[in-house]
Short mmCIF file of C-alpha atoms and ligand atoms in Angstrom, two decimals:
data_model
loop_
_atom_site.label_atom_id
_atom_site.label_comp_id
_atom_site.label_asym_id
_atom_site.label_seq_id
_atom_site.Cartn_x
_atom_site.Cartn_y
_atom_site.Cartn_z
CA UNK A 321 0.00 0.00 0.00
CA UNK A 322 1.59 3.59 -0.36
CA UNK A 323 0.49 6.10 1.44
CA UNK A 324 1.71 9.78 0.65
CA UNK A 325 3.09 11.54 3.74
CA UNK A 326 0.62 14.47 3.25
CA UNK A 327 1.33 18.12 4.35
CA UNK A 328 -2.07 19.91 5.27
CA UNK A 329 -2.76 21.03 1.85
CA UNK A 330 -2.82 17.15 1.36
CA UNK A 331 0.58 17.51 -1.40
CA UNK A 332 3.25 14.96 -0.64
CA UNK A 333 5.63 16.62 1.91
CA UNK A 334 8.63 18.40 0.93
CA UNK A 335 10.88 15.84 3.60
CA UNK A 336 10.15 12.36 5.38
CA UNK A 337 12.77 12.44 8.33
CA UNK A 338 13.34 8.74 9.01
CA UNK A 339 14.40 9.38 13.21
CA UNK A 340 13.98 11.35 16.39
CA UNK A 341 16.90 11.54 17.56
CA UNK A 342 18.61 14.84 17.89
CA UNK A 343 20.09 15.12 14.36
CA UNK A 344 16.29 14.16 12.93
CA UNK A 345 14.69 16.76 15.73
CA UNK A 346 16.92 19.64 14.24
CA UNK A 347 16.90 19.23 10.30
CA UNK A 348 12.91 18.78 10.86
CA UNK A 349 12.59 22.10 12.83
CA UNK A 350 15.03 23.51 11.02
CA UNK A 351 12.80 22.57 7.69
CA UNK A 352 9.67 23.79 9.25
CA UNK A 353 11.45 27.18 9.94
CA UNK A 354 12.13 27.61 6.67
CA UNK A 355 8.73 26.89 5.43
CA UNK A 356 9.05 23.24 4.28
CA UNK A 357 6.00 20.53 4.93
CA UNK A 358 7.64 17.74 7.31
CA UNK A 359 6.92 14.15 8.36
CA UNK A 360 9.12 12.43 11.20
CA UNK A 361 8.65 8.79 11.13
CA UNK A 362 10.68 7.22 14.69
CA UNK A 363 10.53 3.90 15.20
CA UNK A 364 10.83 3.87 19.13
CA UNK A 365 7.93 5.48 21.48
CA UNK A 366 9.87 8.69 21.89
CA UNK A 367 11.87 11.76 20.72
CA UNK A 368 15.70 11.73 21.53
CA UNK A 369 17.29 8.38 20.37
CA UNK A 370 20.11 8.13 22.02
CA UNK A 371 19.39 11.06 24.76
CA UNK A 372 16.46 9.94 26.51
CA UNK A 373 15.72 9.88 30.40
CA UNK A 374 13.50 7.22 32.20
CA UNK A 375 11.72 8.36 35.33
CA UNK A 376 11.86 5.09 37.79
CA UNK A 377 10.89 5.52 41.44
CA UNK A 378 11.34 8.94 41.27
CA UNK A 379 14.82 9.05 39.84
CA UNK A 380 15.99 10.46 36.72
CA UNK A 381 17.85 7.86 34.81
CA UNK A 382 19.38 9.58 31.55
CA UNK A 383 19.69 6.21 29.17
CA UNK A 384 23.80 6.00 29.73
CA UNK A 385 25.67 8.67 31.65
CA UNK A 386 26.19 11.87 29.78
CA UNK A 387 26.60 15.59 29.92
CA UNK A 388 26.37 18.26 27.86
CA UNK A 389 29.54 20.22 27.11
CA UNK A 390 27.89 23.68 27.25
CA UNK A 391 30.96 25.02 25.23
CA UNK A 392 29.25 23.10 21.98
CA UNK A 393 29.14 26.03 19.65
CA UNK A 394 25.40 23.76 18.59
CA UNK A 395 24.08 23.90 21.54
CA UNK A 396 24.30 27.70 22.09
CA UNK A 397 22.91 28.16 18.70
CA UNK A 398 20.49 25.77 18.61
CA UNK A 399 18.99 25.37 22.31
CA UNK A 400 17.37 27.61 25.27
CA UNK A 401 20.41 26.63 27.53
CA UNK A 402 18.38 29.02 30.13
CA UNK A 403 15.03 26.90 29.52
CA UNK A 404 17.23 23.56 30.05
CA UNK A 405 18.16 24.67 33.87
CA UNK A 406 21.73 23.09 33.91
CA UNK A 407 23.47 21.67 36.87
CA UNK A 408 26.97 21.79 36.28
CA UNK A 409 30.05 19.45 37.55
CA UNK A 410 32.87 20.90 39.00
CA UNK A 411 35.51 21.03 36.48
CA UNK A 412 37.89 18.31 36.66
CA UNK A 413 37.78 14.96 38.05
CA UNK A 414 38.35 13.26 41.72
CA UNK A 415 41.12 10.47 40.38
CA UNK A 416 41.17 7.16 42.52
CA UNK A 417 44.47 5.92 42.75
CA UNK A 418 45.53 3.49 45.36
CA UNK A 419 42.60 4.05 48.19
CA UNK A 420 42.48 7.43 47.56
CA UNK A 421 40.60 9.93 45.71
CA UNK A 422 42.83 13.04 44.26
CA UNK A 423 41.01 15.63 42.95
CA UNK A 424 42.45 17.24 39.71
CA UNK A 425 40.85 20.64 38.88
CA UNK A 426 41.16 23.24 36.27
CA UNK A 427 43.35 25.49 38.94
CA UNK A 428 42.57 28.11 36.19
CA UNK A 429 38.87 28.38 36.53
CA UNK A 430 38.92 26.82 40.36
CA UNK A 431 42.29 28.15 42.20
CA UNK A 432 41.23 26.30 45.10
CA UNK A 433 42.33 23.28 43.37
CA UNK A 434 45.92 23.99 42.69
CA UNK A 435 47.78 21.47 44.98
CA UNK A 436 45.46 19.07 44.95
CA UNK A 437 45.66 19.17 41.48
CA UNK A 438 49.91 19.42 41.85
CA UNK A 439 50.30 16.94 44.17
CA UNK A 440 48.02 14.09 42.82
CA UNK A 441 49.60 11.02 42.03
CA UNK A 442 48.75 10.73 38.18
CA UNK A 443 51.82 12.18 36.47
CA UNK A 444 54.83 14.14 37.43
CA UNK A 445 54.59 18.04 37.46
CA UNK A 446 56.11 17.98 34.21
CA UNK A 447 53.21 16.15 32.93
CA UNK A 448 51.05 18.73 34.82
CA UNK A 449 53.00 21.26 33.11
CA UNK A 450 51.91 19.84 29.58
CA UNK A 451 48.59 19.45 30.51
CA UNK A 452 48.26 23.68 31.10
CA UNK A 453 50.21 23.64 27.69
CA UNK A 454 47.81 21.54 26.04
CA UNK A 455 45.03 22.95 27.39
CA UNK A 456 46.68 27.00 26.13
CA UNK A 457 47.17 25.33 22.56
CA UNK A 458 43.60 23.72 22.35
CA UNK A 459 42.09 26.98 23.39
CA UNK A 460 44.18 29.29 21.31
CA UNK A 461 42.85 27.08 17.71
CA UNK A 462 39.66 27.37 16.10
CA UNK A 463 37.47 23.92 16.61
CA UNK A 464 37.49 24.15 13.15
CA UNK A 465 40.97 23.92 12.24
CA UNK A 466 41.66 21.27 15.15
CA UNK A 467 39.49 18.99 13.11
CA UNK A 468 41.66 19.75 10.03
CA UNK A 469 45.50 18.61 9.82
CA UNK A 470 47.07 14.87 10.01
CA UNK A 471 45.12 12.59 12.36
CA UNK A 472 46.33 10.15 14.26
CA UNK A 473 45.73 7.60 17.54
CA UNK A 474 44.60 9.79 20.48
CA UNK A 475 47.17 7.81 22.17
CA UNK A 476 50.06 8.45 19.91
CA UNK A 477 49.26 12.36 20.24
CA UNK A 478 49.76 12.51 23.80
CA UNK A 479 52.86 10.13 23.76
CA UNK A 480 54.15 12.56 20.94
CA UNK A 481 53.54 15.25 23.39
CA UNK A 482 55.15 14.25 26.21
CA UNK A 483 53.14 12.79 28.53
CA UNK A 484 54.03 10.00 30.76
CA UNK A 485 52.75 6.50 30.72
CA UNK A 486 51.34 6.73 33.91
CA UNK A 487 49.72 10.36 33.28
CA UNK A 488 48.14 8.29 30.24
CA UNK A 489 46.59 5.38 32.10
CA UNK A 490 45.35 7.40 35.15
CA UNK A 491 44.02 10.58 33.43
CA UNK A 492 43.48 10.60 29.96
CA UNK A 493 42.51 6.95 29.78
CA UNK A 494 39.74 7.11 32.29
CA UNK A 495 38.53 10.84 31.25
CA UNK A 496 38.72 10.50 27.49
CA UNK A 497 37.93 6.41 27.78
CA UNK A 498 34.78 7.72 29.27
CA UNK A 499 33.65 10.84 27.22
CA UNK A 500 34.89 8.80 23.70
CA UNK A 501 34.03 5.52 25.07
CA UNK A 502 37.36 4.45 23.94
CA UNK A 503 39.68 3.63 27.11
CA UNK A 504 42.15 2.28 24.74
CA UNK A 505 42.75 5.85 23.37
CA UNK A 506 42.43 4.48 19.86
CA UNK A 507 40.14 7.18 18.20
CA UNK A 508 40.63 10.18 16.54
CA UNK A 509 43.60 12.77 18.13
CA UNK A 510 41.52 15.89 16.32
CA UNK A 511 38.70 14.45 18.11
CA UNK A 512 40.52 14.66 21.37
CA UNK A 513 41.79 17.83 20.51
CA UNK A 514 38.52 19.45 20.15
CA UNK A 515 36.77 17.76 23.67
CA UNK A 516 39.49 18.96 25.30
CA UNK A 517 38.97 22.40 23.97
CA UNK A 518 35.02 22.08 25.12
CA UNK A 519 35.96 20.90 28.59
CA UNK A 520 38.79 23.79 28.91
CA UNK A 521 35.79 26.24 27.40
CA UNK A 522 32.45 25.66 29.70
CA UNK A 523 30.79 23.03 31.73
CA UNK A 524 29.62 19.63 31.44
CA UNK A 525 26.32 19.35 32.98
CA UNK A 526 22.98 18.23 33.11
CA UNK A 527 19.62 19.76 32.25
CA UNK A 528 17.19 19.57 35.95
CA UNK A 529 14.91 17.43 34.35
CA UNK A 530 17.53 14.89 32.23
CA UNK A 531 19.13 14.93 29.40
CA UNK A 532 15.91 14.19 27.60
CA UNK A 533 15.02 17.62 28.28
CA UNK A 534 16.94 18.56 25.35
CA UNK A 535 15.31 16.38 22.23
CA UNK A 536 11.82 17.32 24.27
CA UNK A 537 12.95 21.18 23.62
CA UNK A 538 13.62 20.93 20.19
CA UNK A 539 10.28 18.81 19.62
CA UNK A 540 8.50 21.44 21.14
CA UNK A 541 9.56 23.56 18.05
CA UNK A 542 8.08 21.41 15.77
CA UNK A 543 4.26 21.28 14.50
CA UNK A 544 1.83 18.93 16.17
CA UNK A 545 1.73 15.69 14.57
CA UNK A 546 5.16 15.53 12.92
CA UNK A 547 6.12 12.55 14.58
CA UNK A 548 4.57 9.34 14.33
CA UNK A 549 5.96 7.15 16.48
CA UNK A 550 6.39 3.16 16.23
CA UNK A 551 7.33 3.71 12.99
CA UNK A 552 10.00 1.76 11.46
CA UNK A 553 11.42 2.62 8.13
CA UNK A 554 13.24 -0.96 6.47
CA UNK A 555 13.90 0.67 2.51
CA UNK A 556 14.52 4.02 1.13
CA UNK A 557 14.14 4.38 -2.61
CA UNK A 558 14.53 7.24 -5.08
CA UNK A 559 12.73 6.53 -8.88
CA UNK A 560 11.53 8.99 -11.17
CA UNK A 561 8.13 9.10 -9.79
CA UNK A 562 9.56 10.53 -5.94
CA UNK A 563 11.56 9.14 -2.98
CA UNK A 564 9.29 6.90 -1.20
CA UNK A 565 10.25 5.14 2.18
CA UNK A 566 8.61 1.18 2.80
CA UNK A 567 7.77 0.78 6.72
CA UNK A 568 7.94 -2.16 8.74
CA UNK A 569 4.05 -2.29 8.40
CA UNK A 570 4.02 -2.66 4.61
CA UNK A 571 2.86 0.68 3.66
CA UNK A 572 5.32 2.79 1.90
CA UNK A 573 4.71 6.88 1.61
CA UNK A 574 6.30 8.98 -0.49
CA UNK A 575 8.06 12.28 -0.16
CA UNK A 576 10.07 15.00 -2.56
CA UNK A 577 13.45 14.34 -0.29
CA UNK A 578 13.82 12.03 2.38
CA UNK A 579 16.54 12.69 5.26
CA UNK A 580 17.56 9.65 7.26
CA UNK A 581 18.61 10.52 10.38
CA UNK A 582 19.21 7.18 12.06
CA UNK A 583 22.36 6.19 14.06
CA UNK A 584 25.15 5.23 11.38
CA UNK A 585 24.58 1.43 11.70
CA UNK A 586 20.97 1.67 10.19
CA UNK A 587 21.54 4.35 7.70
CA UNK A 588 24.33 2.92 6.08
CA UNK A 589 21.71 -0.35 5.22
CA UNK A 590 19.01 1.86 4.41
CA UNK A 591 21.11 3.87 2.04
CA UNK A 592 23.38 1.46 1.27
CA UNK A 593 26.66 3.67 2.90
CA UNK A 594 29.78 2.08 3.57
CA UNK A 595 29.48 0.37 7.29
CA UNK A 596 29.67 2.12 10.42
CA UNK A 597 31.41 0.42 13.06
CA UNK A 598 29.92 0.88 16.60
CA UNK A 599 31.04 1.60 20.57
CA UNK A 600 29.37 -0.22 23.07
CA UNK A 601 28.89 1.28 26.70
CA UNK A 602 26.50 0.72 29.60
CA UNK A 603 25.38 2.24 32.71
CA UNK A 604 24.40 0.47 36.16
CA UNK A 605 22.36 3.06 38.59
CA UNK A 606 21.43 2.63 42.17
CA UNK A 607 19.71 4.11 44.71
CA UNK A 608 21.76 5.39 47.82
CA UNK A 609 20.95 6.14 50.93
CA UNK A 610 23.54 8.49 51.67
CA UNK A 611 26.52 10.03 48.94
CA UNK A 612 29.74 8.51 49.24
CA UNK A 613 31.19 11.38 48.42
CA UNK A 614 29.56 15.13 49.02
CA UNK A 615 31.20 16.81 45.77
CA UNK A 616 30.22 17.28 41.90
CA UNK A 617 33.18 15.76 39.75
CA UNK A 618 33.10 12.69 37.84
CA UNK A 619 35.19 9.95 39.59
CA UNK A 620 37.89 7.98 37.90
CA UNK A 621 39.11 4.83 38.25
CA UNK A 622 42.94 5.86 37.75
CA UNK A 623 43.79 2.11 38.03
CA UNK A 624 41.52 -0.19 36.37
CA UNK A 625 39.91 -1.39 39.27
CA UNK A 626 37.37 -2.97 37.68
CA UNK A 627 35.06 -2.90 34.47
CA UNK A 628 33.75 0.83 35.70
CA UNK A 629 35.74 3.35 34.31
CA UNK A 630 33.88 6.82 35.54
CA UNK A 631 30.95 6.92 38.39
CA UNK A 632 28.96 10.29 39.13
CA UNK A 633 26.82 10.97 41.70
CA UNK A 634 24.17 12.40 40.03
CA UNK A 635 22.16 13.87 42.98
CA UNK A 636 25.37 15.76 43.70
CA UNK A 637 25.20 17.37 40.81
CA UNK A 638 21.20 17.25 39.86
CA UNK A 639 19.34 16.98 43.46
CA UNK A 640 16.11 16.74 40.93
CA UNK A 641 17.48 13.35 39.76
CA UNK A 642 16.79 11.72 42.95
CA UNK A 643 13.76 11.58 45.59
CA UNK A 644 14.15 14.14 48.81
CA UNK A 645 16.65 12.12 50.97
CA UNK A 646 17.98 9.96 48.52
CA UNK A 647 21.20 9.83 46.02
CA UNK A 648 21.51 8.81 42.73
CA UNK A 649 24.55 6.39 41.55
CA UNK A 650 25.67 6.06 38.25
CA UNK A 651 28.56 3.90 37.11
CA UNK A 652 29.52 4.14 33.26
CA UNK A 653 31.32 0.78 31.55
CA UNK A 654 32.97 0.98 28.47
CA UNK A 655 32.52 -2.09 25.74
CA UNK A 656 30.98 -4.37 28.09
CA UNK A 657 31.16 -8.25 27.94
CA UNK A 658 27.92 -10.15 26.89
CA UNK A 659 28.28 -12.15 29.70
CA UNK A 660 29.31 -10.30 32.71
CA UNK A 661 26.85 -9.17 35.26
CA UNK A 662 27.29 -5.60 34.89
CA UNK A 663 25.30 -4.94 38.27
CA UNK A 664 27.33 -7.39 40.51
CA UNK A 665 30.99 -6.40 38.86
CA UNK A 666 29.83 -2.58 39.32
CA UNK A 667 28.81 -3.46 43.34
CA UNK A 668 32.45 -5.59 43.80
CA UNK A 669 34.02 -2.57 42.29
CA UNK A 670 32.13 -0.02 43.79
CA UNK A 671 32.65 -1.41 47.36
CA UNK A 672 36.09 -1.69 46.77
CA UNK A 673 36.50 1.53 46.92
CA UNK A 674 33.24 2.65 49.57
CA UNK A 675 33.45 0.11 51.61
CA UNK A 676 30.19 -2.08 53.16
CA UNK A 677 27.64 1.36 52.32
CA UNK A 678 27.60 -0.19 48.97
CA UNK A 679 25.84 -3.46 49.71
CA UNK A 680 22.90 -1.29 50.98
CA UNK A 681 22.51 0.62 47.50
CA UNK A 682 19.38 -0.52 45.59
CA UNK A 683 19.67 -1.52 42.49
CA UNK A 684 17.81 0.72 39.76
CA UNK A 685 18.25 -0.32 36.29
CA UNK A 686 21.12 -1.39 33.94
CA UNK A 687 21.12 0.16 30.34
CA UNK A 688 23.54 -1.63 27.59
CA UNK A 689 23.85 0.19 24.79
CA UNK A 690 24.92 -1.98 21.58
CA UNK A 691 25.77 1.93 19.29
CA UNK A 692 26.50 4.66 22.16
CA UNK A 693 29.30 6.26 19.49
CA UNK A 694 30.35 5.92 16.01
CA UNK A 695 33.57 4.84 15.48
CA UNK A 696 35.67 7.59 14.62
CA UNK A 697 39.12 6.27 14.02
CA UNK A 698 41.81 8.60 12.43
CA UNK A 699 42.10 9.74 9.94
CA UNK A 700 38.78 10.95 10.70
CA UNK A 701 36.72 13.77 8.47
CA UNK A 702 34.08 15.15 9.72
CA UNK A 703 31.77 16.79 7.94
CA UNK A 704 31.09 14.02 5.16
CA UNK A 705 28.75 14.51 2.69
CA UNK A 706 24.83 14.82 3.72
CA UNK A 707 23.02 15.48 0.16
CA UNK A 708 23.30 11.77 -1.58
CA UNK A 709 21.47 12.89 -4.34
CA UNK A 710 18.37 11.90 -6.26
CA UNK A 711 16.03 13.70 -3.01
CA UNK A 712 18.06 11.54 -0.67
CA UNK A 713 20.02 13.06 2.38
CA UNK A 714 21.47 11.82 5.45
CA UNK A 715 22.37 13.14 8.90
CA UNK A 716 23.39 12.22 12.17
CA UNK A 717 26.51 11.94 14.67
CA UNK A 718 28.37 9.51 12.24
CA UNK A 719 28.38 12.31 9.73
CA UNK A 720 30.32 15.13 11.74
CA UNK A 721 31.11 14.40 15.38
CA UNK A 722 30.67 11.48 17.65
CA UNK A 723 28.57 13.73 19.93
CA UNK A 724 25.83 16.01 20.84
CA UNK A 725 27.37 18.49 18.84
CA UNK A 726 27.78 16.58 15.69
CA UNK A 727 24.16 15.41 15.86
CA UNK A 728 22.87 19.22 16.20
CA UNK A 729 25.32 20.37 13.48
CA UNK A 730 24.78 17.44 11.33
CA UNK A 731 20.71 18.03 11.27
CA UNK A 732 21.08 22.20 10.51
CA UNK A 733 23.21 21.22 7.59
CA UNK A 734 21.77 18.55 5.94
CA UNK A 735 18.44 20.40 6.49
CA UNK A 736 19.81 23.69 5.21
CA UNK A 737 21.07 21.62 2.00
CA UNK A 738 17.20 19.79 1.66
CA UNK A 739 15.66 23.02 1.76
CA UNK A 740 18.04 24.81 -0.93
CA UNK A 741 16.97 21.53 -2.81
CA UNK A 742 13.21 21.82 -2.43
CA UNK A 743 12.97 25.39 -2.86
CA UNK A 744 10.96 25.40 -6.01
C1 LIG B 699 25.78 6.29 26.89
C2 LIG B 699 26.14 7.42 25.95
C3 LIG B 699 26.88 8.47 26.44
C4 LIG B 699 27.17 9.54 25.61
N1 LIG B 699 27.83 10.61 26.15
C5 LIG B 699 27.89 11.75 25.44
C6 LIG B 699 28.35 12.94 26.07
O1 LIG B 699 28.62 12.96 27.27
N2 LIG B 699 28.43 14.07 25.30
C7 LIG B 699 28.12 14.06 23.97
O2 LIG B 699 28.23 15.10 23.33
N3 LIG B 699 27.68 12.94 23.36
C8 LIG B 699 27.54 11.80 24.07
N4 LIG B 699 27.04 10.66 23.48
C9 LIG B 699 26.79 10.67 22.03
C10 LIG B 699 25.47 11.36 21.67
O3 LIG B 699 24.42 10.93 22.52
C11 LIG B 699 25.13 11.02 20.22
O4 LIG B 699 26.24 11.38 19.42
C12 LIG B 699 23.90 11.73 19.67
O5 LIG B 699 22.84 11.69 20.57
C13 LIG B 699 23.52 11.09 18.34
O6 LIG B 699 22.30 11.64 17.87
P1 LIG B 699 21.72 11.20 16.44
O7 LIG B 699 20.48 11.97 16.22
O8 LIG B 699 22.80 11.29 15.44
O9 LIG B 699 21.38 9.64 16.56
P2 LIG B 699 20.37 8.85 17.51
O10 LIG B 699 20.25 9.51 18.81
O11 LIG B 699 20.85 7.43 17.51
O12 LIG B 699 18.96 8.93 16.77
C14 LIG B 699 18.57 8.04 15.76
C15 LIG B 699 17.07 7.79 15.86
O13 LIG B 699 16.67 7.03 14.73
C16 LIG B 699 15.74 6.06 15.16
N5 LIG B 699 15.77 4.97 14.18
C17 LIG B 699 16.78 4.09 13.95
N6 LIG B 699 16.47 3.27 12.94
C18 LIG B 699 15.23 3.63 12.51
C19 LIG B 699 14.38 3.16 11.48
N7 LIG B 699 14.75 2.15 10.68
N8 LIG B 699 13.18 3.77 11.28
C20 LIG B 699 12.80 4.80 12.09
N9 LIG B 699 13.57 5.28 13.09
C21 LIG B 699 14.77 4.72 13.30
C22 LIG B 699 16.22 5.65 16.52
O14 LIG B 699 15.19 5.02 17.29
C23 LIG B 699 16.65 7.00 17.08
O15 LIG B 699 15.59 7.65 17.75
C24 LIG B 699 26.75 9.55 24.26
C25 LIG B 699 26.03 8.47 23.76
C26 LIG B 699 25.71 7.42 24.60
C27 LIG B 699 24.87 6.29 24.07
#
């Protein structure tokens, strides 16, 4: 059966977006702005793919730990940071090393942090020294041009730069690891360059309400109806008669572009795109009674303790992400194994380092996710092509940036390139 995606005036649309997550959210508001009919077909029961929140017993569980980097020059243009009511980390991280937690600031933005930050046991000052050196360089280059240049391992970069082994494996393994999902510091150096820039810029935080307030604010923009939910797309096609996409249910309907917007796994076989390899990660949460620690940075496991690389304690950070009274947990994993019981390896771990307060956390829920990031090895170019031809268009992370960022940049310029192609 094919069914025409109609516009109110009951003409095929001028766009089907095929996914809600943010990259699909933007290029269809973006399209509506300009004046274009559009029809988002999602095949989950919500907006946000991979930045969605789950409200369970009165805690905010964002699906996988993650922050925005308010520094995302997307994010300022594209969102009502004000609206979103962010709750910011401190910046830096509290490093476990031995039994000990060290905490390394940004003595730049926090002064109070300058000897813990010098006398933490993750590198030598010289190390430290590079790190303020690194951090001047990042900030003093466009993002822009730190994308551009010879690529190479993240882990080669830093090596080439000076830093020790041990700074490596109990700083930039468990920070970057954890941001890039990618503790073996394979990916993309320009990559690194430019999160490093972000974190050196602004804050990573949280919006009150989640991280799904963000996809909810942008769907907010768009035009009642847009969405249809439950909707799975399994072909796109471009013929002479239109672009047409064939659902799961049979029906096909029929558009005059089509924009898929999916994670890079399931647009590459719906367009037929070279493959997209994919990071796995997973988060356990659980309920605390009390915090086991009473500050706002991201912990690190400096020393591979165990399969968690980073925990936060989200109430510390977001007291709306827990009940009155109660703390929120969360304890990020990086590829996990198939068969590992991520909530009992997270609780060894865990009470390693808290002690017997950890057997009295309840456990919440445990999110794998098969494609948190793209892979993005180097040499990586962002900013691959979005207009396919023949009506057809792409967006999403795996086009720009394996991040929030990418996803917001990716939809405003693949929509801004549908709607120079449907202007007559
Ligand atoms: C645990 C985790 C932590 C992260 N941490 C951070 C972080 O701290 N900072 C950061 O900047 N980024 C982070 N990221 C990355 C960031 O979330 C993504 O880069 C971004 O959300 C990708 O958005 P997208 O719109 O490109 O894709 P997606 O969010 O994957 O959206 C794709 C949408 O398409 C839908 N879809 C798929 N197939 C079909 C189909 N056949 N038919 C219809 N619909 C379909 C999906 O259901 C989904 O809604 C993290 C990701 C994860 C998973």
């Amino acid at each position: 059966m094919t069914a025409a995606a109609s516009s109110a005036s009951g003409e095929p649309v001028d766009a089907i977006v095929v996914g809600a997550g943010l990259a699909g959210l933007c290029a269809a508001r973006h399209l509506q702005r300009a004046g274009r009919s559009v029809t988002v077909i999602e095949a989950s029961d919500g907006v946000g793919g991979r930045v969605r929140s789950d409200m369970v017993d009165g805690f905010t569980l964002d699906r996988g730990f993650q922050v925005l980097l308010t520094a995302y020059p997307e994010a300022t243009r594209q969102l009502d940071l004000g609206a979103l009511e962010l709750r910011a980390f401190d910046p830096g991280a509290a490093v476990r090393v031995g039994s000990r937690f060290h905490v390394v600031g940004d003595p730049l933005r926090q002064p109070a942090t300058l000897w813990s930050t010098s006398v933490a046991p993750i590198g030598s000052p010289i190390d430290k020294l590079r790190l303020l050196a690194l951090r001047r360089r990042v900030r003093r280059t466009e993002p822009a041009q730190l994308l551009r240049g010879t690529d190479e391992a993240t882990i080669d970069h830093l090596r080439s730069a000076g830093f020790s082994p041990r700074m490596i494996d109990r700083f930039f393994r468990p920070l970057f690891g954890g941001i890039q999902l990618d503790p073996s510091l394979s990916g993309s150096a320009r990559m690194f360059d430019v999160i490093f820039r972000m974190l050196s810029d602004g804050d990573s935080a949280v919006p009150a309400a989640g991280m799904g307030a963000i996809p909810a604010q942008i769907a907010a923009g768009l035009a009642p109806g847009t969405v249809r939910f439950g909707t799975r797309a399994v072909a796109v096609e471009s013929s002479a008669e239109g672009r047409s996409v064939r659902l799961a249910s049979g029906d096909v309907i029929t558009g005059r572009s089509v924009v898929v917007a999916t994670e890079g796994t399931a647009a590459a076989s719906l367009l037929g795109l070279p493959a997209v390899g994919s990071k796995r990660v997973a988060c356990v949460y659980f309920d605390a009674p009390s915090a086991p620690v009473s500050h706002r940075y991201v912990v690190l496991d400096g020393t591979r303790s165990g399969p968690v690389l980073n925990v936060a304690i989200m109430s510390n950070v977001a007291p709306s992400y827990a009940p009155a009274g109660r703390h929120l947990v969360a304890a990020a994993i990086t590829d996990p194994a198939d068969d590992l019981d991520l909530e009992v390896a997270a609780r060894t771990q865990l009470r390693s380092w808290w002690g017997g307060q950890v057997d009295g956390w309840r456990h919440l829920r445990t999110y794998r996710i098969e494609h948190g990031q793209p892979d993005q090895t180097p040499p990586f170019h962002p900013r691959q092509r979005v207009a396919l031809g023949d009506g057809l268009f792409v967006c999403g992370d795996h086009r720009d940036t394996a991040s929030i960022q990418g996803a917001l940049f990716s939809g405003r310029r693949c929509a801004e390139a549908v709607a120079v192609a449907t202007a007559s």
